[in-house]
mmCIF file of C-alpha atoms and ligand atoms in Angstrom:
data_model
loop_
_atom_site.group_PDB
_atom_site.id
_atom_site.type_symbol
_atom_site.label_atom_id
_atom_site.label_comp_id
_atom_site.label_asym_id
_atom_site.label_seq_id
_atom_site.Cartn_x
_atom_site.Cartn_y
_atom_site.Cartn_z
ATOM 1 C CA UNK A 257 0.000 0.000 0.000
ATOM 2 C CA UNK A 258 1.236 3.361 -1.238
ATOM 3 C CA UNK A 259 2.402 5.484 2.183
ATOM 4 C CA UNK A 260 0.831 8.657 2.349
ATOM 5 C CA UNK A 261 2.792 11.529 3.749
ATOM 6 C CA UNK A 262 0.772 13.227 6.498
ATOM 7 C CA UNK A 263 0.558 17.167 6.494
ATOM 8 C CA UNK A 264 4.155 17.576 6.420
ATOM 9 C CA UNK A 265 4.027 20.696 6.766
ATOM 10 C CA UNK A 266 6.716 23.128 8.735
ATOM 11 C CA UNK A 267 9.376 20.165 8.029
ATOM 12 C CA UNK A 268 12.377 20.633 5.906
ATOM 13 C CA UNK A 269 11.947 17.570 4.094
ATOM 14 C CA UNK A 270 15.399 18.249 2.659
ATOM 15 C CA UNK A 271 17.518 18.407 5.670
ATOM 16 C CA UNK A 272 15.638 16.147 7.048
ATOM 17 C CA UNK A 273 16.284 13.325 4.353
ATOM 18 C CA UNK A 274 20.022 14.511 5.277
ATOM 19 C CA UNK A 275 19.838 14.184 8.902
ATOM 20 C CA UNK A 276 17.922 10.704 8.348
ATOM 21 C CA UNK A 277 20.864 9.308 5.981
ATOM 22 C CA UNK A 278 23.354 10.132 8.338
ATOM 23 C CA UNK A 279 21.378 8.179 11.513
ATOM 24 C CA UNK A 280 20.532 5.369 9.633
ATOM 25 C CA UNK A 281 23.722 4.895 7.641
ATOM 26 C CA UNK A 282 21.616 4.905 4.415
ATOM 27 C CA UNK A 283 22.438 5.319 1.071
ATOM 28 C CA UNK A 284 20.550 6.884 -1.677
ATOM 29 C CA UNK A 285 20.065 5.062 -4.775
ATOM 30 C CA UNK A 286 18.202 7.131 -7.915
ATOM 31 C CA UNK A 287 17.723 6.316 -11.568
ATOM 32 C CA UNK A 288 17.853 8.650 -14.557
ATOM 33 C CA UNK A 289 14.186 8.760 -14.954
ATOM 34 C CA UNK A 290 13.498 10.085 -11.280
ATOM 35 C CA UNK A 291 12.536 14.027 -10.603
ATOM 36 C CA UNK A 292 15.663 16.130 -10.897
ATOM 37 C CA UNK A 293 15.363 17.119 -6.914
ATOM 38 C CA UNK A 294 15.571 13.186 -5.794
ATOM 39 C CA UNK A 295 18.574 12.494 -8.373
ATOM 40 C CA UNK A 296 20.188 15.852 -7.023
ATOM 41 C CA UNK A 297 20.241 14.061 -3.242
ATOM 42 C CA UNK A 298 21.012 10.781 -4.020
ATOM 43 C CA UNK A 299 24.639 9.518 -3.744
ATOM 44 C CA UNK A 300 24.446 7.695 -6.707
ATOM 45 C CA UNK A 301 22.573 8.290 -9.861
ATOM 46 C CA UNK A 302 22.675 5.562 -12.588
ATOM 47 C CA UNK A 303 21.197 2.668 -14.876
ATOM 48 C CA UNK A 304 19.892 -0.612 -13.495
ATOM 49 C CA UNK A 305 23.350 -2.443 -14.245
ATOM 50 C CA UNK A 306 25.190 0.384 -12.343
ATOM 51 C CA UNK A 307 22.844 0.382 -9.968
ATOM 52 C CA UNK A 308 22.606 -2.991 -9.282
ATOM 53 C CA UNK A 309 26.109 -3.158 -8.416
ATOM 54 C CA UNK A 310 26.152 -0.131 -6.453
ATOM 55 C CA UNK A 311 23.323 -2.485 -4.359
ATOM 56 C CA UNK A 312 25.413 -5.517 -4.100
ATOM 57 C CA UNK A 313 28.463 -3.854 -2.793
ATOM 58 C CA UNK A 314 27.282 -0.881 -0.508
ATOM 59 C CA UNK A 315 28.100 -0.706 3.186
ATOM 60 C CA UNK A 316 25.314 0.905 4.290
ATOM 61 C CA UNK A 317 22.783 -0.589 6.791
ATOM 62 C CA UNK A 318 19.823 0.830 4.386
ATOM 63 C CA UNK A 319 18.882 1.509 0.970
ATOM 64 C CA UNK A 320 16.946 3.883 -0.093
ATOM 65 C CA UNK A 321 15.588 3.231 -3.827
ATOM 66 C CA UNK A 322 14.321 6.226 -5.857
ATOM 67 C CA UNK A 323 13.514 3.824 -9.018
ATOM 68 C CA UNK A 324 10.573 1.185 -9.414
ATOM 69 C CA UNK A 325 9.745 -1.573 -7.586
ATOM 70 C CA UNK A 326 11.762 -4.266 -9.480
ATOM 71 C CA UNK A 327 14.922 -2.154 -8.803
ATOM 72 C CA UNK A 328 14.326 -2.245 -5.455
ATOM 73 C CA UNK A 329 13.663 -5.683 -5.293
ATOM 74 C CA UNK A 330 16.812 -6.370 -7.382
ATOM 75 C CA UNK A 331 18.661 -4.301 -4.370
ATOM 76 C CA UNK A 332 17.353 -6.894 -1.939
ATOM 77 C CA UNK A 333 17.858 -9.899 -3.994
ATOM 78 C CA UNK A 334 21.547 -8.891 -3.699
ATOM 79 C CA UNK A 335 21.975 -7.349 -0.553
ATOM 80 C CA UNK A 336 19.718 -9.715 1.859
ATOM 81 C CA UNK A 337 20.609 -8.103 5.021
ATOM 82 C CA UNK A 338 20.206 -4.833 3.968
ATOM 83 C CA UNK A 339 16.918 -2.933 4.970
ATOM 84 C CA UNK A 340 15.675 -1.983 1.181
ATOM 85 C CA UNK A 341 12.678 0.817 1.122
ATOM 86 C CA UNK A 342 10.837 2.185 -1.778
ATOM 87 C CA UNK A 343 9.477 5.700 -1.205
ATOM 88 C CA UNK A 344 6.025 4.448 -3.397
ATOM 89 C CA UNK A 345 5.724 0.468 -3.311
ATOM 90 C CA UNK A 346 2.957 1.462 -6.023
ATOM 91 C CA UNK A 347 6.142 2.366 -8.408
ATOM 92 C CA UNK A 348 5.884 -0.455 -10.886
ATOM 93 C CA UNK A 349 6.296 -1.251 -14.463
ATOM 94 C CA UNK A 350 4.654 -2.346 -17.607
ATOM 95 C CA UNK A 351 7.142 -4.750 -18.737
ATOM 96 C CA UNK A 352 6.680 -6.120 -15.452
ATOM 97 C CA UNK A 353 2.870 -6.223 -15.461
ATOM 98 C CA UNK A 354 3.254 -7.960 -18.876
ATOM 99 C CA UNK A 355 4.882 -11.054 -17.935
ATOM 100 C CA UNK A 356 3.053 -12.574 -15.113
ATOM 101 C CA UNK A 357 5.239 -15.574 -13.647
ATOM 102 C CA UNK A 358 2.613 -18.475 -14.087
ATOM 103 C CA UNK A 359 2.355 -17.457 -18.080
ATOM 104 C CA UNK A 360 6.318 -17.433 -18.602
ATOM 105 C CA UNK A 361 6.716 -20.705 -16.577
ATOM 106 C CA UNK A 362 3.847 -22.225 -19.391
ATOM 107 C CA UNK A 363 5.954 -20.422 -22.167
ATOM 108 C CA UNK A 364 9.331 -21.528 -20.996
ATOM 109 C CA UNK A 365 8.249 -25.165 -20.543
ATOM 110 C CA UNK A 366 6.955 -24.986 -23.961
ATOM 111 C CA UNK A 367 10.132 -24.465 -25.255
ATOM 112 C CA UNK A 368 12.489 -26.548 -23.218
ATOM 113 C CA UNK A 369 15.614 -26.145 -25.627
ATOM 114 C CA UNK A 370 15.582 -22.689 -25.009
ATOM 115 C CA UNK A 371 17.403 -20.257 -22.643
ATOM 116 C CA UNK A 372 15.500 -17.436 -20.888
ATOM 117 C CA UNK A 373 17.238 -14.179 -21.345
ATOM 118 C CA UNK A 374 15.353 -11.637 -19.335
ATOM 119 C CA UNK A 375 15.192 -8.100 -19.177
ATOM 120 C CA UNK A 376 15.704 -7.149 -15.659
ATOM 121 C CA UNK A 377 12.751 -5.051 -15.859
ATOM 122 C CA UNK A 378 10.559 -8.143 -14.529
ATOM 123 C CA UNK A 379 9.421 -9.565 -11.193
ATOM 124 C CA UNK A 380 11.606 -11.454 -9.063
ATOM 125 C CA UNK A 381 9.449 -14.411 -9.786
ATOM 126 C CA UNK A 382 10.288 -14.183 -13.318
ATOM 127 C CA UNK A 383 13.923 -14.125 -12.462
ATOM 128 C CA UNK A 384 13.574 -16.903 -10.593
ATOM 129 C CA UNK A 385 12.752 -18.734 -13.673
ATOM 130 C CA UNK A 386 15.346 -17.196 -15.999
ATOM 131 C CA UNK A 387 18.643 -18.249 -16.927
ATOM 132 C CA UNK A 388 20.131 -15.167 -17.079
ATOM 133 C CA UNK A 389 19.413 -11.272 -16.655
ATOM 134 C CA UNK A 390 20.174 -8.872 -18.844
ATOM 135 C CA UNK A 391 20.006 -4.931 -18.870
ATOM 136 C CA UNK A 392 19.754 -2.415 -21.471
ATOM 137 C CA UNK A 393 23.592 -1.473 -21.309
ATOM 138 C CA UNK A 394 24.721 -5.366 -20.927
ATOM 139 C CA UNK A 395 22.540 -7.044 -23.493
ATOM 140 C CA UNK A 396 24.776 -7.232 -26.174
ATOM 141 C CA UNK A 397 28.007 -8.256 -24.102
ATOM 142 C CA UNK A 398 25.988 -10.934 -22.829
ATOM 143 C CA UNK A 399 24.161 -12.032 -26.017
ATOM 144 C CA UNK A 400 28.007 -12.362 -27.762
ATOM 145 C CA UNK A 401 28.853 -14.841 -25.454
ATOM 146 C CA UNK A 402 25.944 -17.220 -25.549
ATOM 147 C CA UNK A 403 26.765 -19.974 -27.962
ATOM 148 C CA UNK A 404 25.517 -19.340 -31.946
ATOM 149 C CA UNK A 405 23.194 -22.783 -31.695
ATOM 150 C CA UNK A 406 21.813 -22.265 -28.500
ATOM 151 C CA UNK A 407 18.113 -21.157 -28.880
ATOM 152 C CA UNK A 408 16.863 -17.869 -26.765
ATOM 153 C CA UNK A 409 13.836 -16.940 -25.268
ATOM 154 C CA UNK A 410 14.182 -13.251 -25.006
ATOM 155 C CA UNK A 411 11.362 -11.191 -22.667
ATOM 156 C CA UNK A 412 9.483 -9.391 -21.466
ATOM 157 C CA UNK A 413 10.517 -6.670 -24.106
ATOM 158 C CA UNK A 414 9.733 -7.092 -27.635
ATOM 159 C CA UNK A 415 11.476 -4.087 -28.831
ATOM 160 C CA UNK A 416 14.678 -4.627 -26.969
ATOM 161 C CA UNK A 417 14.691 -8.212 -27.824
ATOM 162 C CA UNK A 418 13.694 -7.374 -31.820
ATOM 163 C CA UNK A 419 16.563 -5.023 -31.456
ATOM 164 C CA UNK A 420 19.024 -7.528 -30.377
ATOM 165 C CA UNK A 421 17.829 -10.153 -32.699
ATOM 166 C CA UNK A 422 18.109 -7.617 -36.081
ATOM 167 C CA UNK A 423 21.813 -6.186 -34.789
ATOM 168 C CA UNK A 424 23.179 -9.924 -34.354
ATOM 169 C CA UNK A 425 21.041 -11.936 -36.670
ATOM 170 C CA UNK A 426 20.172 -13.689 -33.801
ATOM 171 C CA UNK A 427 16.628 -15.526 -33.789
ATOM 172 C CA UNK A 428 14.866 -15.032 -30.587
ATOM 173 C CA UNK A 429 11.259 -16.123 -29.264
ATOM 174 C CA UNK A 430 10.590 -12.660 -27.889
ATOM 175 C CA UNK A 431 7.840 -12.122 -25.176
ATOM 176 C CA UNK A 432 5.534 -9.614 -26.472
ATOM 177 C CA UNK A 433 5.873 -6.767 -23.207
ATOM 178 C CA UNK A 434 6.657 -3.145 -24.155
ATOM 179 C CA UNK A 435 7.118 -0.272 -22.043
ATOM 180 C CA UNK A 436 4.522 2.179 -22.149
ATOM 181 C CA UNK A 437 6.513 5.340 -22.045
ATOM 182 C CA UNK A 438 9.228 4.176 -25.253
ATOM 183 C CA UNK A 439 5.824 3.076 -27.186
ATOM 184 C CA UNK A 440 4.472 6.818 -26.835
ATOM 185 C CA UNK A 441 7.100 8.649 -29.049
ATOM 186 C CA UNK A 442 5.635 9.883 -32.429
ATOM 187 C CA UNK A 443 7.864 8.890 -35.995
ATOM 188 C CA UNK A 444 6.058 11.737 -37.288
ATOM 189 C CA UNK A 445 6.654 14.301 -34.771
ATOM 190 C CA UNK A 446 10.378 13.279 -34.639
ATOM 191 C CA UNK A 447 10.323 13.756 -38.146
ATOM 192 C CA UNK A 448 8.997 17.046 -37.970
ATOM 193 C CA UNK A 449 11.116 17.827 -35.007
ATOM 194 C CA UNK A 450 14.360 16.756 -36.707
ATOM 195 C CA UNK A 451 13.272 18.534 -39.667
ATOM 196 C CA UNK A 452 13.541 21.591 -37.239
ATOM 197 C CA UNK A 453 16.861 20.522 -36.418
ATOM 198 C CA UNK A 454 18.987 18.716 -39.057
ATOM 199 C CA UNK A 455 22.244 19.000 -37.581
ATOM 200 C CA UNK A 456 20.643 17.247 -34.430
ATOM 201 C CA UNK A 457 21.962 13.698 -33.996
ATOM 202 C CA UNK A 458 19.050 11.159 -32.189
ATOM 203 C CA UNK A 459 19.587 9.206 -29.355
ATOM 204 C CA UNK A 460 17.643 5.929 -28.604
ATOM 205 C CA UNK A 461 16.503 3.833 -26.484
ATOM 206 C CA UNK A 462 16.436 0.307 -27.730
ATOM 207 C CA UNK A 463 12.837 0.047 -25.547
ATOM 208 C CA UNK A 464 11.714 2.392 -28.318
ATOM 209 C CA UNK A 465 9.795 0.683 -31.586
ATOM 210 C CA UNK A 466 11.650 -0.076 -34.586
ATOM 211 C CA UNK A 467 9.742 3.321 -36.343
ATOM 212 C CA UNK A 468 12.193 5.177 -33.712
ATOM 213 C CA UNK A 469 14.804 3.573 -33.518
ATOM 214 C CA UNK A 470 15.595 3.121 -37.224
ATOM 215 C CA UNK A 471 15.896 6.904 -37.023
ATOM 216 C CA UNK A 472 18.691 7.145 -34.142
ATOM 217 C CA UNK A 473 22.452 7.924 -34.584
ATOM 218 C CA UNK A 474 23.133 5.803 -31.793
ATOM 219 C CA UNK A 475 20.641 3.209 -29.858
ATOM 220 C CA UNK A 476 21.931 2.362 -25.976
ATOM 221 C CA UNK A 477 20.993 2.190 -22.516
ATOM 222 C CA UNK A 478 20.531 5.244 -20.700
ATOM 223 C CA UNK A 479 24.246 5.498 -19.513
ATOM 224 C CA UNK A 480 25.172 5.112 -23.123
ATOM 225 C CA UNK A 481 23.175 7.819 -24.284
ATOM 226 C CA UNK A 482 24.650 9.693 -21.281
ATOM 227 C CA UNK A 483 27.852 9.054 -22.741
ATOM 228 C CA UNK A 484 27.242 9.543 -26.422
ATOM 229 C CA UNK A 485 25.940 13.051 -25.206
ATOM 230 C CA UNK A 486 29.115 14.155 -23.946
ATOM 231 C CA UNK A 487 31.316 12.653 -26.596
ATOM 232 C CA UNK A 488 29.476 13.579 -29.713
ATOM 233 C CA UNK A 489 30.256 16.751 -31.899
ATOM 234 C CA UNK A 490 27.069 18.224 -31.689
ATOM 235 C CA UNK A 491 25.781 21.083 -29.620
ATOM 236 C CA UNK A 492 21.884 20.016 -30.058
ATOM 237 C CA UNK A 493 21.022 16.448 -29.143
ATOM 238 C CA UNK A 494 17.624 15.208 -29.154
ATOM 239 C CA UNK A 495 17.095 12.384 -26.651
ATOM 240 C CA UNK A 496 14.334 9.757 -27.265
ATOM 241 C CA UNK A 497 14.219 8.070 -23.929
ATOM 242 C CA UNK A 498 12.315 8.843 -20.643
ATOM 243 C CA UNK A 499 13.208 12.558 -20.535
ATOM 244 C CA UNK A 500 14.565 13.024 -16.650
ATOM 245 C CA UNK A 501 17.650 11.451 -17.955
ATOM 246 C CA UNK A 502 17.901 15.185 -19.358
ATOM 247 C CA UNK A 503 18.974 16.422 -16.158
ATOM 248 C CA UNK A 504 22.020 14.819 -15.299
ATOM 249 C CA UNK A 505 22.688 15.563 -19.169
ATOM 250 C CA UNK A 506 22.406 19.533 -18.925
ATOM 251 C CA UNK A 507 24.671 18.949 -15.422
ATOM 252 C CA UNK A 508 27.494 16.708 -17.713
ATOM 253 C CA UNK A 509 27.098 19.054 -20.238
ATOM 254 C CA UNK A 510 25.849 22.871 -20.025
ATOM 255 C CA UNK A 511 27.004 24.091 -22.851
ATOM 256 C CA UNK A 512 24.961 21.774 -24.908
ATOM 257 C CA UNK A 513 21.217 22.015 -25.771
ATOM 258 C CA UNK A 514 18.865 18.133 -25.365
ATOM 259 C CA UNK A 515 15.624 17.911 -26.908
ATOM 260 C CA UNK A 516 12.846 14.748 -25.719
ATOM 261 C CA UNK A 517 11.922 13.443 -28.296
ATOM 262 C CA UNK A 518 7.838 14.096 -28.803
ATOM 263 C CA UNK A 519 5.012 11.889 -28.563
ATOM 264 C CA UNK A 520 1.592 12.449 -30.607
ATOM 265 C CA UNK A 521 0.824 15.680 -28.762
ATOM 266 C CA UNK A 522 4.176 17.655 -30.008
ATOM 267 C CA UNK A 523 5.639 17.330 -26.547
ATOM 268 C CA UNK A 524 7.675 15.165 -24.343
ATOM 269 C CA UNK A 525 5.155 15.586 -21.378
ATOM 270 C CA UNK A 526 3.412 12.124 -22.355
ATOM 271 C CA UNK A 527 7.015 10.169 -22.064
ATOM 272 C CA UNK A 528 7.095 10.883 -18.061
ATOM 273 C CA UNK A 529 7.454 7.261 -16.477
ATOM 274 C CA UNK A 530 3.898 7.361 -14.576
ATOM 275 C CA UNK A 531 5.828 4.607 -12.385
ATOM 276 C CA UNK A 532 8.912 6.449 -11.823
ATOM 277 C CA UNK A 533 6.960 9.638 -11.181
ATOM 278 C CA UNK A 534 5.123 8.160 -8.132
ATOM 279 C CA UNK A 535 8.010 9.050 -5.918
ATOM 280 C CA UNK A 536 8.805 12.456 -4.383
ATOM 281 C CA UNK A 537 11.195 14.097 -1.621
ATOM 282 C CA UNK A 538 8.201 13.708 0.598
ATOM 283 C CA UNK A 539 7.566 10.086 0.666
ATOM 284 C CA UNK A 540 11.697 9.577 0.467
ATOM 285 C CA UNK A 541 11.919 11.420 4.198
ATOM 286 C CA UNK A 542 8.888 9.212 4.602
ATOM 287 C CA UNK A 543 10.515 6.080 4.135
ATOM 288 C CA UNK A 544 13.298 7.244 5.556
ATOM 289 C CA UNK A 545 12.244 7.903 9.386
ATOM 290 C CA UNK A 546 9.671 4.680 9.163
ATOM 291 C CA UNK A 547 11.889 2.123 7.532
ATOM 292 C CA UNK A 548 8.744 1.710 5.126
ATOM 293 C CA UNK A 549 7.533 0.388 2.308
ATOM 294 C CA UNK A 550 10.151 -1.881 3.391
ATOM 295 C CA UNK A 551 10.829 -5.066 0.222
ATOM 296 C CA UNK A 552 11.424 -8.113 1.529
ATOM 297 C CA UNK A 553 11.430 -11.621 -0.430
ATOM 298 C CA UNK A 554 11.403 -15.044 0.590
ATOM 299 C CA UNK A 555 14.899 -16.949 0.942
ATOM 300 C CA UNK A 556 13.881 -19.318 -1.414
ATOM 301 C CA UNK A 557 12.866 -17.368 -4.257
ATOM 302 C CA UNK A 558 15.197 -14.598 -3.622
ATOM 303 C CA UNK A 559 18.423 -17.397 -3.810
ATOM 304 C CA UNK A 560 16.239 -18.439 -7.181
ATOM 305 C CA UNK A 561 16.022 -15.007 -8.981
ATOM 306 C CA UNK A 562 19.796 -14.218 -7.665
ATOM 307 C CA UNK A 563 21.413 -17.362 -9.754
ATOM 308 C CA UNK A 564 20.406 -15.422 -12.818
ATOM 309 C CA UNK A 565 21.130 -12.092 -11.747
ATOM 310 C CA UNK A 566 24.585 -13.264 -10.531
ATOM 311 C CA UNK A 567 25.445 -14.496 -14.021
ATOM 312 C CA UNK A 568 24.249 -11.063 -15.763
ATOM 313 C CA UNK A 569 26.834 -9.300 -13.238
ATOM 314 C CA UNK A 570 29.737 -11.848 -14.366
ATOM 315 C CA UNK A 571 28.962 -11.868 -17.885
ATOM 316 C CA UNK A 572 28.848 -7.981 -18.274
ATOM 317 C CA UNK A 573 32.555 -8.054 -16.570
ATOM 318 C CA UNK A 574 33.426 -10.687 -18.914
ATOM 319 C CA UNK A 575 34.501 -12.829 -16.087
ATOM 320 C CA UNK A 576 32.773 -16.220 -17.521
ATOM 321 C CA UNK A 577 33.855 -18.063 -20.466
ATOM 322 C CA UNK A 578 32.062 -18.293 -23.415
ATOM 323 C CA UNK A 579 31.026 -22.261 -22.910
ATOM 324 C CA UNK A 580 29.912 -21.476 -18.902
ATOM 325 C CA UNK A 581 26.232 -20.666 -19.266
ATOM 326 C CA UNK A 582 24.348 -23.675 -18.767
ATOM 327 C CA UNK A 583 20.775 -23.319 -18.237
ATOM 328 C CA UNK A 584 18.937 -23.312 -15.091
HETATM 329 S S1 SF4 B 762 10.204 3.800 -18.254
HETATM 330 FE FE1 SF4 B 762 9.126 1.984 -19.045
HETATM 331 S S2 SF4 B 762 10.501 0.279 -18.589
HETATM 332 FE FE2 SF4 B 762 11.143 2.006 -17.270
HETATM 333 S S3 SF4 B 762 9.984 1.737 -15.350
HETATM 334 FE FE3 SF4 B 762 8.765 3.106 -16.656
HETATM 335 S S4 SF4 B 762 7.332 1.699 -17.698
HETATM 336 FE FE4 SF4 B 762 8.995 0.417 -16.894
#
């Protein structure tokens, strides 16, 4: 159940987020796609792969997710004895929503020569019955290493996984999830936008359709586009992903100028992450002074869902060998 701040009122909720990190030795996780203010007082700002690992090696006695809820769960999964909150437990997803665990079980046991590559935007549950997880900025390490012959399940996102099949001619069986904020951009107001601005390179998410991202000068994960932003030659970059990632662009970079990419309206205002949005500085200071919503998973399944989620962090170091997959 979604906590509720009470009149909050007279209460520096910003000072008090900072005395309330200090006392409970907490750190502050935030993805790109939160509100500028929460990635501003985080201590780390980042992807799911970075953030994931910033999970699994932390020191601190709690951690504080600003991201969704299978980010936070993913933060449990790998730190067990860690005290995980989520400032809105309601934060979810709709690749997640798309792939409920009793379907994929039906769908992998239907195809039992296959290997389930997952997105890691999925439930634990799902994980559980994966082989391995992948994120948007690991994908394609971890694809090159899986044997040519071996056959792929790929889910719960079609366009990611349609991606990765076209790049590296790689047949998949792809789950048909999408996310509902990559879905929303517009091919025809891009066009009209780029028109606008020719010498404007396009950045993509591969979560986008295949209408966007045949369009993009480059197609990566959010820290890749993060990258290609400071790197490329252009001074006008416009930025087909969720468009909060924008603000740790304009800090990188000032001098540059970032377009979102538009949706049917004209604007970039239908692109906002309804999931991602749910949290605020309010219910962070929440969760920080209650130690709620608190995740927690049972041993079982969480020792499950981390056998796959401990190969994606090996295989995006490199440190297993092309022949060491295996299936579940
Ligand atoms: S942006 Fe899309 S994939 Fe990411 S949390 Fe929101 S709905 Fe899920």
């Amino acid at each position: 159940m979604t906590v509720m701040p009470a009149d909050l009122s007279g209460i520096d909720v910003r000072a008090e987020i900072e005395r309330l990190r200090k006392e409970r030795n907490a750190v502050i996780l935030a993805h790109y796609y939160q509100r500028p203010e929460l990635q501003d007082i985080a201590d780390f700002v980042g992807d799911s792969l970075e953030l994931s690992r910033k999970a699994a090696e932390t020191d601190a006695e709690v951690i504080a997710f600003c991201g969704v809820k299978f980010m936070a769960e993913t933060a449990k999964i790998l730190s067990p004895n860690k005290i995980v909150v989520l400032p809105d437990v309601e934060a979810g997803c709709s690749l997640e929503d798309s792939c409920p665990p009793e379907k994929f079980k039906a769908f992998r046991e239907a195809h039992p020569d296959h290997i389930a590559l997952t997105y890691i935007n999925c439930s634990t549950e799902v994980k559980a019955l994966s082989d391995i997880i992948v994120t948007s900025s690991s994908a394609e390490t971890i694809l090159q290493q899986i044997p040519a012959d071996q056959k792929i399940i790929f889910g719960p996102d079609r366009h990611l996984g349609g991606y990765l099949s076209r790049k590296f001619g790689r047949e998949m069986l792809l789950w048909p999830g999408v996310c509902i904020v990559h879905e929303a951009f517009s091919e025809t107001e891009l066009l009209k936008l780029k028109a606008q601005h020719p010498a404007a390179p396009i950045a993509a998410h591969p979560e986008c359709p295949p209408h966007i991202v045949d369009h993009a000068d480059y197609v990566g994960s959010t820290s890749g586009i993060l990258q290609y932003a400071k790197t490329t030659d252009a001074d006008t970059l416009i930025v087909a992903t969720e468009p909060h990632i924008i603000h740790q662009m304009q800090l990188a970079i000032p001098n540059k100028t970032f377009i979102g990419a538009p949706g049917a309206d004209g604007n970039c205002n239908c692109n906002i992450c309804p999931y991602m949005a749910l949290n605020t500085m309010e219910k962070l200071y929440v969760a920080l002074r209650d130690l709620e919503p608190r995740i927690e998973i049972e041993e079982q399944l969480r020792l499950d869902a981390k056998k796959s989620l401990d190969r994606m962090l090996d295989m995006a170091s490199g440190t297993l060998g092309k022949g060491d997959l295996g299936t579940r």
